[in-house]
Amino acid sequence: MKKLWGGRFSKTPAQWIEEFGASITFDQALVLEDIEGSLAHVNMLGSCGIISQEESKTISDGLKRLQEKAVNGKLVFSVSEEDIHLNLEKMLLDDIGPVAGKLHTGRSRNDQVATDMHLYLKKCVITMIELLKEMQTSLIEQAEQHIETAIPGYTHLQRAQPVSFAHHLLAYFWMLERDKERFQESLKRIDLSPLGASALAGTTFPIDRAYTAKLLGFSQIYENSMDAVSDRDYIVEFLSNASLTMTHLSRLAEEIILWSSQEFQFIELDDTYATGSSIMPQKKNPDMAELIRGKTGRVYGHLMSLLTVLKGLPLSYNKDMQEDKEGMFDTVETLSGSLKIFAGMIKTMTVRKDVMEQAVHRDFSNATELADYLANKGMPFRQAHEIVGKLVFTCIQKGCYLQDLTLEELQDGAAQIEGDVFEILSPHRAIKRRNSYGGTGFQQVEKQLEKAKQSLSKAMS
Ligand code: ARG
């Protein structure tokens, strides 16, 4: 079939070659952005007198008809028209005749595709920020219920010191807060218009780039036409921000998986976020959390892939850049899906407070308490550490915990130990006393929760 760019060609490519080069199978996701960009461009061509007002209106009306069909899913795309831009131009030609050819005046697919991607990503980033907020809301809601729920805090995945479960959850709130900030800041670099850069060098037509930018809702325009068509930094940045968010989700996914295991039993996932086994009737698997942990890998892959595509590309547009799309679309889908799942999974999970409490009462996570107790009595901390370490060793040999030792046994370790020591050894007391700024002390956690809520409501207004 004759190509829209076919003038200088005497042969057309074989179908499989066409298929290899085509992007329509995936860039049809940009259909609405492409029409939006064309509407702005043709409006500008008319108002700058580059084409007549009448021609502008005919093209515009044709584009609006395509828009309506696109919204209703009525457009049928063809691989022989290569990409979304040529598919739409061909459809317009079929509808309004040769005047359709005037739409591309002073424009190239190079600034056109860049415009589409900017419009698309801007919307997606705003959606990601909203979804991050939803997940933060779930974390806050659970945290509010569990300020005074004690859970073992871990380092090296070994019991370290007891913490408030709310404190643990809120750590993720702040990670997401930074993610949100990063997405928000990236908008500044997405929100600029490449339209009018044309193929690479600008155009001889008296176009008005500021006008199209305004129509499209962009707050700035690219200063350099070659940069405008070659820049994919904003996509790399999006993939990088998405990768970091996925890292955070993956870490929490890992904890959800551990916590819902028979070994921990700290939480139970709602049935709607778990699945069974086809062979083992007893199983309740945390599939969604596992999948999110797994999908993190593909998002990292997309980031690495685009960086590699761009590395070594000479200015300005190169067809390699068509490879920017699938990874970006997939990342949008993966990240938004993961955030939605997480918001629901956190909100609906059952927290087994009783099991958490039992856990903190049957471990050595109060050992630092005892060392601090001795240090408070004037003993150098290093010496206190040594003594408590020996007491722990005694316990291990006896098969008990520090709080199970008698006062006399404790005093064998250090004569300074008195009867008040048992109160010190209580995990709740240990948590309560960590009242340093940002610590797990209940009072601090309440303050932290207040701050978290404030940040969230500020971001919402
Ligand atoms: N499908 C192309 C892409 O996604 C559109 C731009 C094509 N430009 C060109 N000069 N071949 O990058």
Tab-separated table of C-alpha atoms and ligand atoms in Angstrom:
chain	number	residue	atom	x	y	z
A	1	MET	CA	0.000	0.000	0.000
A	2	LYS	CA	1.238	3.508	-0.845
A	3	LYS	CA	2.771	5.274	2.143
A	4	LEU	CA	1.980	8.804	3.261
A	5	TRP	CA	5.738	9.379	2.966
A	6	GLY	CA	6.077	7.290	-0.209
A	7	GLY	CA	7.047	9.951	-2.812
A	8	ARG	CA	10.719	9.033	-3.183
A	9	PHE	CA	10.214	5.279	-2.965
A	10	SER	CA	9.741	2.832	-5.805
A	11	LYS	CA	9.137	-0.243	-3.646
A	12	THR	CA	7.257	-0.907	-0.426
A	13	PRO	CA	8.620	-3.083	2.381
A	14	ALA	CA	7.547	-6.696	2.895
A	15	GLN	CA	4.822	-7.061	5.432
A	16	TRP	CA	7.051	-8.599	8.088
A	17	ILE	CA	9.483	-5.696	7.742
A	18	GLU	CA	6.593	-3.296	8.096
A	19	GLU	CA	5.504	-5.115	11.214
A	20	PHE	CA	8.991	-4.944	12.668
A	21	GLY	CA	9.117	-1.192	12.244
A	22	ALA	CA	5.549	-0.393	13.249
A	23	SER	CA	4.627	0.995	16.645
A	24	ILE	CA	0.852	1.111	16.189
A	25	THR	CA	0.300	-2.054	18.235
A	26	PHE	CA	1.394	-0.108	21.324
A	27	ASP	CA	1.404	3.618	20.515
A	28	GLN	CA	-2.358	3.512	19.947
A	29	ALA	CA	-2.421	4.170	23.690
A	30	LEU	CA	-1.529	7.748	22.714
A	31	VAL	CA	-4.546	8.199	20.453
A	32	LEU	CA	-6.274	10.867	22.538
A	33	GLU	CA	-3.071	12.805	23.186
A	34	ASP	CA	-2.227	12.699	19.486
A	35	ILE	CA	-5.617	14.115	18.531
A	36	GLU	CA	-5.356	16.734	21.289
A	37	GLY	CA	-1.969	17.818	19.932
A	38	SER	CA	-3.293	17.968	16.375
A	39	LEU	CA	-6.301	20.023	17.438
A	40	ALA	CA	-4.026	22.590	19.066
A	41	HIS	CA	-1.687	22.633	16.081
A	42	VAL	CA	-4.424	23.122	13.495
A	43	ASN	CA	-6.093	25.784	15.592
A	44	MET	CA	-2.753	27.642	15.663
A	45	LEU	CA	-2.222	27.167	11.884
A	46	GLY	CA	-5.609	28.832	11.327
A	47	SER	CA	-5.145	31.695	13.755
A	48	CYS	CA	-1.636	32.482	12.449
A	49	GLY	CA	-2.976	32.568	8.892
A	50	ILE	CA	-0.772	29.666	7.782
A	51	ILE	CA	-3.867	27.879	6.504
A	52	SER	CA	-7.303	29.460	6.080
A	53	GLN	CA	-9.762	29.539	8.977
A	54	GLU	CA	-12.083	27.438	6.875
A	55	GLU	CA	-9.466	24.760	6.298
A	56	SER	CA	-8.604	24.833	9.947
A	57	LYS	CA	-12.246	24.275	10.845
A	58	THR	CA	-12.673	21.398	8.380
A	59	ILE	CA	-9.596	19.651	9.781
A	60	SER	CA	-10.647	20.375	13.334
A	61	ASP	CA	-14.129	18.971	12.785
A	62	GLY	CA	-12.627	15.861	11.223
A	63	LEU	CA	-10.292	15.446	14.200
A	64	LYS	CA	-13.186	15.814	16.608
A	65	ARG	CA	-15.064	13.064	14.806
A	66	LEU	CA	-11.995	10.860	15.200
A	67	GLN	CA	-11.817	11.841	18.848
A	68	GLU	CA	-15.363	10.726	19.448
A	69	LYS	CA	-14.722	7.424	17.718
A	70	ALA	CA	-11.536	6.965	19.735
A	71	VAL	CA	-13.370	7.537	22.996
A	72	ASN	CA	-15.944	4.941	21.981
A	73	GLY	CA	-13.259	2.492	20.907
A	74	LYS	CA	-14.440	2.619	17.300
A	75	LEU	CA	-11.123	3.279	15.541
A	76	VAL	CA	-9.484	0.416	13.698
A	77	PHE	CA	-5.714	0.781	13.335
A	78	SER	CA	-3.540	-0.711	10.672
A	79	VAL	CA	0.075	-1.851	10.783
A	80	SER	CA	0.671	-0.651	7.246
A	81	GLU	CA	0.200	2.930	8.508
A	82	GLU	CA	3.074	2.290	10.918
A	83	ASP	CA	2.219	4.419	13.917
A	84	ILE	CA	-0.540	6.368	15.630
A	85	HIS	CA	0.348	9.596	13.835
A	86	LEU	CA	0.118	8.203	10.324
A	87	ASN	CA	-2.923	6.078	11.161
A	88	LEU	CA	-4.844	9.136	12.280
A	89	GLU	CA	-3.685	11.227	9.345
A	90	LYS	CA	-4.858	8.524	6.958
A	91	MET	CA	-8.242	8.303	8.673
A	92	LEU	CA	-8.568	12.062	8.437
A	93	LEU	CA	-7.706	11.933	4.747
A	94	ASP	CA	-10.371	9.281	4.199
A	95	ASP	CA	-12.887	11.469	5.984
A	96	ILE	CA	-12.219	15.027	4.717
A	97	GLY	CA	-10.097	14.501	1.616
A	98	PRO	CA	-6.779	16.139	0.588
A	99	VAL	CA	-7.182	19.160	2.878
A	100	ALA	CA	-6.192	16.715	5.636
A	101	GLY	CA	-2.674	17.000	4.224
A	102	LYS	CA	-2.470	20.578	5.510
A	103	LEU	CA	-2.515	19.415	9.127
A	104	HIS	CA	1.147	18.455	8.981
A	105	THR	CA	2.257	21.952	7.886
A	106	GLY	CA	5.173	23.137	10.029
A	107	ARG	CA	5.125	19.941	12.067
A	108	SER	CA	6.917	16.603	12.074
A	109	ARG	CA	6.180	13.281	13.692
A	110	ASN	CA	9.220	14.017	15.809
A	111	ASP	CA	7.723	16.935	17.709
A	112	GLN	CA	4.325	15.283	17.443
A	113	VAL	CA	5.353	12.093	19.248
A	114	ALA	CA	7.245	14.081	21.864
A	115	THR	CA	4.153	16.198	22.472
A	116	ASP	CA	2.009	13.084	22.877
A	117	MET	CA	4.423	11.587	25.366
A	118	HIS	CA	4.595	14.757	27.433
A	119	LEU	CA	0.808	15.016	27.554
A	120	TYR	CA	0.459	11.350	28.421
A	121	LEU	CA	3.099	11.246	31.132
A	122	LYS	CA	1.878	14.425	32.759
A	123	LYS	CA	-1.522	12.805	33.346
A	124	CYS	CA	0.053	9.568	34.534
A	125	VAL	CA	2.325	11.258	37.040
A	126	ILE	CA	-0.637	13.116	38.525
A	127	THR	CA	-2.453	9.773	38.825
A	128	MET	CA	0.589	8.176	40.517
A	129	ILE	CA	0.640	10.967	43.083
A	130	GLU	CA	-3.055	10.345	43.825
A	131	LEU	CA	-2.473	6.598	44.161
A	132	LEU	CA	0.484	7.159	46.476
A	133	LYS	CA	-1.803	9.252	48.664
A	134	GLU	CA	-4.359	6.444	48.787
A	135	MET	CA	-1.765	4.011	49.962
A	136	GLN	CA	-0.501	6.494	52.535
A	137	THR	CA	-4.050	6.862	53.809
A	138	SER	CA	-4.269	3.093	54.354
A	139	LEU	CA	-0.974	3.106	56.225
A	140	ILE	CA	-2.165	5.935	58.451
A	141	GLU	CA	-5.460	4.202	59.163
A	142	GLN	CA	-3.716	1.022	60.279
A	143	ALA	CA	-1.087	2.951	62.214
A	144	GLU	CA	-3.782	4.806	64.139
A	145	GLN	CA	-5.137	1.489	65.422
A	146	HIS	CA	-1.733	0.267	66.540
A	147	ILE	CA	0.192	3.005	68.271
A	148	GLU	CA	0.501	0.902	71.418
A	149	THR	CA	0.860	-2.458	69.707
A	150	ALA	CA	4.350	-3.797	70.374
A	151	ILE	CA	6.164	-5.705	67.665
A	152	PRO	CA	9.751	-6.922	67.557
A	153	GLY	CA	11.948	-4.474	65.691
A	154	TYR	CA	14.635	-6.208	63.646
A	155	THR	CA	18.118	-5.560	62.394
A	156	HIS	CA	19.769	-8.287	60.299
A	157	LEU	CA	16.325	-9.920	60.580
A	158	GLN	CA	17.271	-10.717	64.177
A	159	ARG	CA	15.139	-9.406	67.012
A	160	ALA	CA	16.670	-6.090	68.042
A	161	GLN	CA	14.431	-3.834	70.134
A	162	PRO	CA	10.663	-3.725	70.478
A	163	VAL	CA	8.863	-1.017	68.513
A	164	SER	CA	5.354	0.263	68.065
A	165	PHE	CA	3.690	-1.374	65.051
A	166	ALA	CA	2.457	2.079	64.022
A	167	HIS	CA	6.079	3.263	63.969
A	168	HIS	CA	6.997	0.421	61.643
A	169	LEU	CA	4.111	1.214	59.272
A	170	LEU	CA	4.824	4.919	59.322
A	171	ALA	CA	8.369	4.307	58.118
A	172	TYR	CA	6.712	3.344	54.821
A	173	PHE	CA	4.505	6.421	54.918
A	174	TRP	CA	7.620	8.619	54.800
A	175	MET	CA	9.198	6.614	51.994
A	176	LEU	CA	6.055	7.191	49.952
A	177	GLU	CA	6.076	10.835	50.962
A	178	ARG	CA	9.497	11.225	49.343
A	179	ASP	CA	8.293	9.282	46.299
A	180	LYS	CA	5.401	11.677	45.967
A	181	GLU	CA	7.746	14.641	46.208
A	182	ARG	CA	9.966	13.198	43.513
A	183	PHE	CA	7.015	12.686	41.155
A	184	GLN	CA	5.746	16.160	41.958
A	185	GLU	CA	9.127	17.747	41.221
A	186	SER	CA	9.460	15.809	37.986
A	187	LEU	CA	6.273	17.431	36.680
A	188	LYS	CA	8.223	20.622	36.123
A	189	ARG	CA	10.309	18.826	33.503
A	190	ILE	CA	7.390	17.021	31.913
A	191	ASP	CA	5.208	20.067	31.712
A	192	LEU	CA	6.857	21.677	28.697
A	193	SER	CA	5.907	21.721	25.073
A	194	PRO	CA	8.081	20.380	22.255
A	195	LEU	CA	5.395	21.187	19.661
A	196	GLY	CA	6.673	23.410	16.890
A	197	ALA	CA	10.239	22.081	17.089
A	198	SER	CA	9.219	20.305	13.907
A	199	ALA	CA	11.658	17.652	12.598
A	200	LEU	CA	14.651	19.113	14.471
A	201	ALA	CA	15.348	22.651	13.328
A	202	GLY	CA	12.112	24.561	13.759
A	203	THR	CA	10.114	25.715	10.747
A	204	THR	CA	9.927	28.467	8.169
A	205	PHE	CA	6.211	28.932	8.858
A	206	PRO	CA	5.251	31.748	11.236
A	207	ILE	CA	3.970	29.377	13.932
A	208	ASP	CA	3.173	30.361	17.488
A	209	ARG	CA	4.618	27.832	19.912
A	210	ALA	CA	3.455	29.714	22.978
A	211	TYR	CA	-0.105	29.551	21.699
A	212	THR	CA	-0.129	25.767	21.166
A	213	ALA	CA	1.602	25.262	24.510
A	214	LYS	CA	-1.134	27.268	26.192
A	215	LEU	CA	-3.894	25.365	24.402
A	216	LEU	CA	-2.355	22.100	25.547
A	217	GLY	CA	-1.963	23.282	29.127
A	218	PHE	CA	1.841	23.254	29.144
A	219	SER	CA	3.412	25.880	31.351
A	220	GLN	CA	6.655	26.174	29.389
A	221	ILE	CA	8.151	25.424	25.985
A	222	TYR	CA	11.499	23.870	25.039
A	223	GLU	CA	14.082	26.528	24.229
A	224	ASN	CA	15.951	24.415	21.698
A	225	SER	CA	14.212	22.550	18.875
A	226	MET	CA	16.894	19.846	18.718
A	227	ASP	CA	16.636	19.228	22.442
A	228	ALA	CA	12.849	19.211	22.163
A	229	VAL	CA	12.738	16.248	19.771
A	230	SER	CA	15.655	14.361	21.323
A	231	ASP	CA	14.876	14.686	24.988
A	232	ARG	CA	13.686	11.558	26.750
A	233	ASP	CA	15.127	12.529	30.143
A	234	TYR	CA	11.669	13.030	31.564
A	235	ILE	CA	10.808	9.423	30.735
A	236	VAL	CA	14.035	8.167	32.288
A	237	GLU	CA	13.209	10.244	35.344
A	238	PHE	CA	9.733	8.762	35.501
A	239	LEU	CA	11.132	5.236	35.240
A	240	SER	CA	13.681	6.023	37.898
A	241	ASN	CA	11.084	7.464	40.261
A	242	ALA	CA	8.856	4.488	39.573
A	243	SER	CA	11.758	2.119	40.251
A	244	LEU	CA	12.402	3.650	43.630
A	245	THR	CA	8.727	3.496	44.552
A	246	MET	CA	8.679	-0.144	43.471
A	247	THR	CA	11.703	-0.738	45.722
A	248	HIS	CA	9.690	0.570	48.642
A	249	LEU	CA	6.661	-1.486	47.701
A	250	SER	CA	8.832	-4.543	47.281
A	251	ARG	CA	10.355	-4.138	50.731
A	252	LEU	CA	6.909	-3.862	52.283
A	253	ALA	CA	5.750	-6.799	50.147
A	254	GLU	CA	8.564	-8.855	51.615
A	255	GLU	CA	7.465	-7.947	55.143
A	256	ILE	CA	3.837	-8.763	54.354
A	257	ILE	CA	4.969	-12.156	53.067
A	258	LEU	CA	7.020	-12.819	56.189
A	259	TRP	CA	4.376	-11.526	58.566
A	260	SER	CA	1.666	-13.677	57.043
A	261	SER	CA	3.775	-16.842	57.244
A	262	GLN	CA	3.098	-19.577	59.785
A	263	GLU	CA	6.415	-18.666	61.416
A	264	PHE	CA	5.423	-15.060	62.143
A	265	GLN	CA	1.613	-14.977	62.032
A	266	PHE	CA	1.681	-11.247	62.716
A	267	ILE	CA	-0.995	-10.486	60.144
A	268	GLU	CA	-3.630	-12.250	58.149
A	269	LEU	CA	-4.396	-10.973	54.677
A	270	ASP	CA	-7.976	-10.505	53.666
A	271	ASP	CA	-9.174	-13.429	51.524
A	272	THR	CA	-9.598	-11.098	48.540
A	273	TYR	CA	-5.847	-10.404	48.470
A	274	ALA	CA	-4.713	-14.024	48.797
A	275	THR	CA	-5.012	-17.193	46.776
A	276	GLY	CA	-5.118	-20.905	47.423
A	277	SER	CA	-3.106	-23.830	46.140
A	278	SER	CA	-4.375	-26.269	43.548
A	279	ILE	CA	-2.966	-29.183	45.518
A	280	MET	CA	-2.506	-28.163	49.166
A	281	PRO	CA	-5.915	-27.387	50.646
A	282	GLN	CA	-4.537	-25.567	53.684
A	283	LYS	CA	-2.631	-22.922	51.711
A	284	LYS	CA	-3.370	-19.206	51.737
A	285	ASN	CA	-0.690	-17.572	49.642
A	286	PRO	CA	0.215	-13.863	49.641
A	287	ASP	CA	0.369	-13.859	45.815
A	288	MET	CA	-0.281	-10.174	45.338
A	289	ALA	CA	2.611	-9.179	47.581
A	290	GLU	CA	4.859	-11.718	45.858
A	291	LEU	CA	3.851	-10.429	42.436
A	292	ILE	CA	4.577	-6.845	43.369
A	293	ARG	CA	7.974	-7.921	44.678
A	294	GLY	CA	8.533	-9.724	41.379
A	295	LYS	CA	7.232	-6.959	39.150
A	296	THR	CA	9.765	-4.604	40.678
A	297	GLY	CA	12.298	-6.370	38.494
A	298	ARG	CA	10.562	-5.487	35.276
A	299	VAL	CA	10.310	-1.818	36.191
A	300	TYR	CA	14.066	-1.717	36.911
A	301	GLY	CA	14.503	-3.432	33.561
A	302	HIS	CA	12.588	-0.705	31.754
A	303	LEU	CA	14.752	1.960	33.357
A	304	MET	CA	17.944	0.192	32.355
A	305	SER	CA	16.581	-0.447	28.891
A	306	LEU	CA	15.783	3.192	28.142
A	307	LEU	CA	19.085	4.439	29.542
A	308	THR	CA	20.812	1.993	27.234
A	309	VAL	CA	18.690	3.000	24.242
A	310	LEU	CA	19.616	6.645	24.714
A	311	LYS	CA	23.281	6.130	25.417
A	312	GLY	CA	25.276	6.977	22.334
A	313	LEU	CA	22.389	8.360	20.279
A	314	PRO	CA	23.489	11.314	18.188
A	315	LEU	CA	21.157	14.289	17.952
A	316	SER	CA	18.420	14.555	17.109
A	317	TYR	CA	15.530	12.103	16.591
A	318	ASN	CA	16.495	8.487	15.910
A	319	LYS	CA	14.109	5.621	15.390
A	320	ASP	CA	15.677	3.918	18.419
A	321	MET	CA	13.551	6.297	20.441
A	322	GLN	CA	10.427	4.417	19.486
A	323	GLU	CA	11.683	1.938	22.079
A	324	ASP	CA	10.811	4.437	24.834
A	325	LYS	CA	7.142	3.542	24.794
A	326	GLU	CA	6.432	-0.038	25.792
A	327	GLY	CA	8.541	0.169	28.932
A	328	MET	CA	6.856	3.396	29.915
A	329	PHE	CA	3.341	2.055	29.333
A	330	ASP	CA	4.167	-1.115	31.207
A	331	THR	CA	5.629	0.852	34.103
A	332	VAL	CA	2.512	3.009	34.340
A	333	GLU	CA	0.365	-0.099	34.469
A	334	THR	CA	2.611	-1.989	36.876
A	335	LEU	CA	3.077	0.868	39.308
A	336	SER	CA	-0.542	1.971	39.353
A	337	GLY	CA	-1.720	-1.622	39.787
A	338	SER	CA	0.753	-2.243	42.595
A	339	LEU	CA	-0.227	0.926	44.456
A	340	LYS	CA	-3.928	0.118	44.169
A	341	ILE	CA	-3.410	-3.424	45.416
A	342	PHE	CA	-1.304	-2.223	48.316
A	343	ALA	CA	-3.815	0.415	49.410
A	344	GLY	CA	-6.489	-2.277	49.688
A	345	MET	CA	-4.237	-4.975	51.097
A	346	ILE	CA	-3.031	-2.792	53.979
A	347	LYS	CA	-6.485	-1.457	54.721
A	348	THR	CA	-8.100	-4.893	54.934
A	349	MET	CA	-5.390	-6.968	56.627
A	350	THR	CA	-6.023	-8.288	60.121
A	351	VAL	CA	-3.276	-7.411	62.549
A	352	ARG	CA	-2.684	-10.194	65.084
A	353	LYS	CA	-1.921	-7.978	68.023
A	354	ASP	CA	-1.966	-10.963	70.391
A	355	VAL	CA	0.742	-12.786	68.433
A	356	MET	CA	2.885	-9.663	68.158
A	357	GLU	CA	2.597	-9.114	71.908
A	358	GLN	CA	3.493	-12.722	72.619
A	359	ALA	CA	6.512	-12.387	70.362
A	360	VAL	CA	7.957	-9.354	72.133
A	361	HIS	CA	7.511	-11.054	75.488
A	362	ARG	CA	9.489	-14.097	74.406
A	363	ASP	CA	12.763	-12.687	73.202
A	364	PHE	CA	15.871	-10.771	74.227
A	365	SER	CA	14.849	-7.496	72.646
A	366	ASN	CA	14.884	-5.965	76.136
A	367	ALA	CA	18.622	-6.575	76.537
A	368	THR	CA	19.501	-2.979	75.599
A	369	GLU	CA	17.081	-1.860	78.337
A	370	LEU	CA	19.083	-3.704	80.945
A	371	ALA	CA	22.369	-2.313	79.615
A	372	ASP	CA	20.929	1.227	79.647
A	373	TYR	CA	19.673	0.594	83.198
A	374	LEU	CA	23.183	-0.224	84.362
A	375	ALA	CA	24.656	2.685	82.415
A	376	ASN	CA	22.157	4.949	84.160
A	377	LYS	CA	23.561	3.715	87.442
A	378	GLY	CA	26.954	5.048	86.406
A	379	MET	CA	28.511	1.942	84.835
A	380	PRO	CA	30.335	2.573	81.526
A	381	PHE	CA	28.009	1.378	78.757
A	382	ARG	CA	30.623	-0.968	77.301
A	383	GLN	CA	30.909	-2.785	80.636
A	384	ALA	CA	27.122	-2.924	80.987
A	385	HIS	CA	26.932	-4.424	77.474
A	386	GLU	CA	29.375	-7.155	78.470
A	387	ILE	CA	27.500	-8.015	81.651
A	388	VAL	CA	24.130	-8.202	79.937
A	389	GLY	CA	25.658	-10.286	77.156
A	390	LYS	CA	26.788	-12.772	79.815
A	391	LEU	CA	23.307	-12.777	81.367
A	392	VAL	CA	21.807	-13.497	77.946
A	393	PHE	CA	24.244	-16.373	77.603
A	394	THR	CA	23.145	-17.737	80.992
A	395	CYS	CA	19.502	-17.506	79.846
A	396	ILE	CA	20.226	-19.358	76.625
A	397	GLN	CA	21.826	-22.157	78.613
A	398	LYS	CA	18.870	-22.300	80.979
A	399	GLY	CA	16.318	-21.951	78.196
A	400	CYS	CA	14.697	-18.781	79.530
A	401	TYR	CA	14.636	-14.980	79.019
A	402	LEU	CA	16.046	-12.101	81.048
A	403	GLN	CA	12.726	-11.416	82.774
A	404	ASP	CA	12.600	-15.059	83.908
A	405	LEU	CA	15.803	-14.783	85.934
A	406	THR	CA	15.464	-14.184	89.662
A	407	LEU	CA	16.728	-10.962	91.173
A	408	GLU	CA	19.597	-12.925	92.717
A	409	GLU	CA	20.580	-14.405	89.369
A	410	LEU	CA	20.527	-10.947	87.829
A	411	GLN	CA	22.572	-9.582	90.698
A	412	ASP	CA	25.172	-12.282	90.073
A	413	GLY	CA	25.763	-10.372	86.864
A	414	ALA	CA	25.841	-6.928	88.467
A	415	ALA	CA	25.287	-6.095	92.129
A	416	GLN	CA	23.782	-2.714	91.127
A	417	ILE	CA	20.643	-4.422	89.821
A	418	GLU	CA	17.639	-3.811	92.077
A	419	GLY	CA	13.994	-4.900	92.263
A	420	ASP	CA	12.833	-2.141	89.889
A	421	VAL	CA	14.629	-3.977	87.062
A	422	PHE	CA	11.602	-6.086	86.131
A	423	GLU	CA	9.598	-3.039	85.208
A	424	ILE	CA	12.472	-1.949	82.992
A	425	LEU	CA	12.398	-5.271	81.196
A	426	SER	CA	8.810	-4.870	80.009
A	427	PRO	CA	8.691	-4.355	76.229
A	428	HIS	CA	5.988	-1.692	76.490
A	429	ARG	CA	8.067	0.219	78.919
A	430	ALA	CA	11.055	-0.156	76.602
A	431	ILE	CA	9.072	1.354	73.752
A	432	LYS	CA	7.571	4.123	75.852
A	433	ARG	CA	10.978	5.246	77.054
A	434	ARG	CA	12.407	5.685	73.541
A	435	ASN	CA	11.017	9.137	73.523
A	436	SER	CA	13.765	10.831	71.532
A	437	TYR	CA	12.613	12.823	68.513
A	438	GLY	CA	11.468	10.432	65.771
A	439	GLY	CA	11.845	7.450	68.106
A	440	THR	CA	9.320	4.709	68.716
A	441	GLY	CA	8.085	6.066	72.079
A	442	PHE	CA	4.289	6.137	72.019
A	443	GLN	CA	4.211	9.890	72.500
A	444	GLN	CA	6.644	10.401	69.655
A	445	VAL	CA	4.632	8.097	67.414
A	446	GLU	CA	1.500	10.099	68.145
A	447	LYS	CA	3.291	13.284	67.173
A	448	GLN	CA	4.643	11.609	64.072
A	449	LEU	CA	1.185	10.418	63.108
A	450	GLU	CA	-0.106	13.963	63.440
A	451	LYS	CA	2.657	15.205	61.141
A	452	ALA	CA	1.930	12.478	58.640
A	453	LYS	CA	-1.742	13.407	58.589
A	454	GLN	CA	-0.875	17.056	58.172
A	455	SER	CA	1.431	16.338	55.214
A	456	LEU	CA	-1.238	14.223	53.617
A	457	SER	CA	-4.005	16.785	54.008
A	458	LYS	CA	-1.701	19.550	52.762
A	459	ALA	CA	-0.957	17.520	49.654
A	460	MET	CA	-4.644	16.859	49.147
A	461	SER	CA	-5.797	20.447	49.141
B	1	ARG	N1	6.647	5.981	15.878
B	1	ARG	C1	7.664	6.950	16.053
B	1	ARG	C2	8.168	6.897	17.486
B	1	ARG	O1	7.512	6.338	18.273
B	1	ARG	C3	7.141	8.318	15.777
B	1	ARG	C4	8.157	9.274	15.284
B	1	ARG	C5	8.643	8.850	13.960
B	1	ARG	N2	9.476	9.807	13.337
B	1	ARG	C6	10.198	9.500	12.246
B	1	ARG	N3	10.901	10.449	11.751
B	1	ARG	N4	10.239	8.296	11.766
B	1	ARG	O2	9.209	7.366	17.823
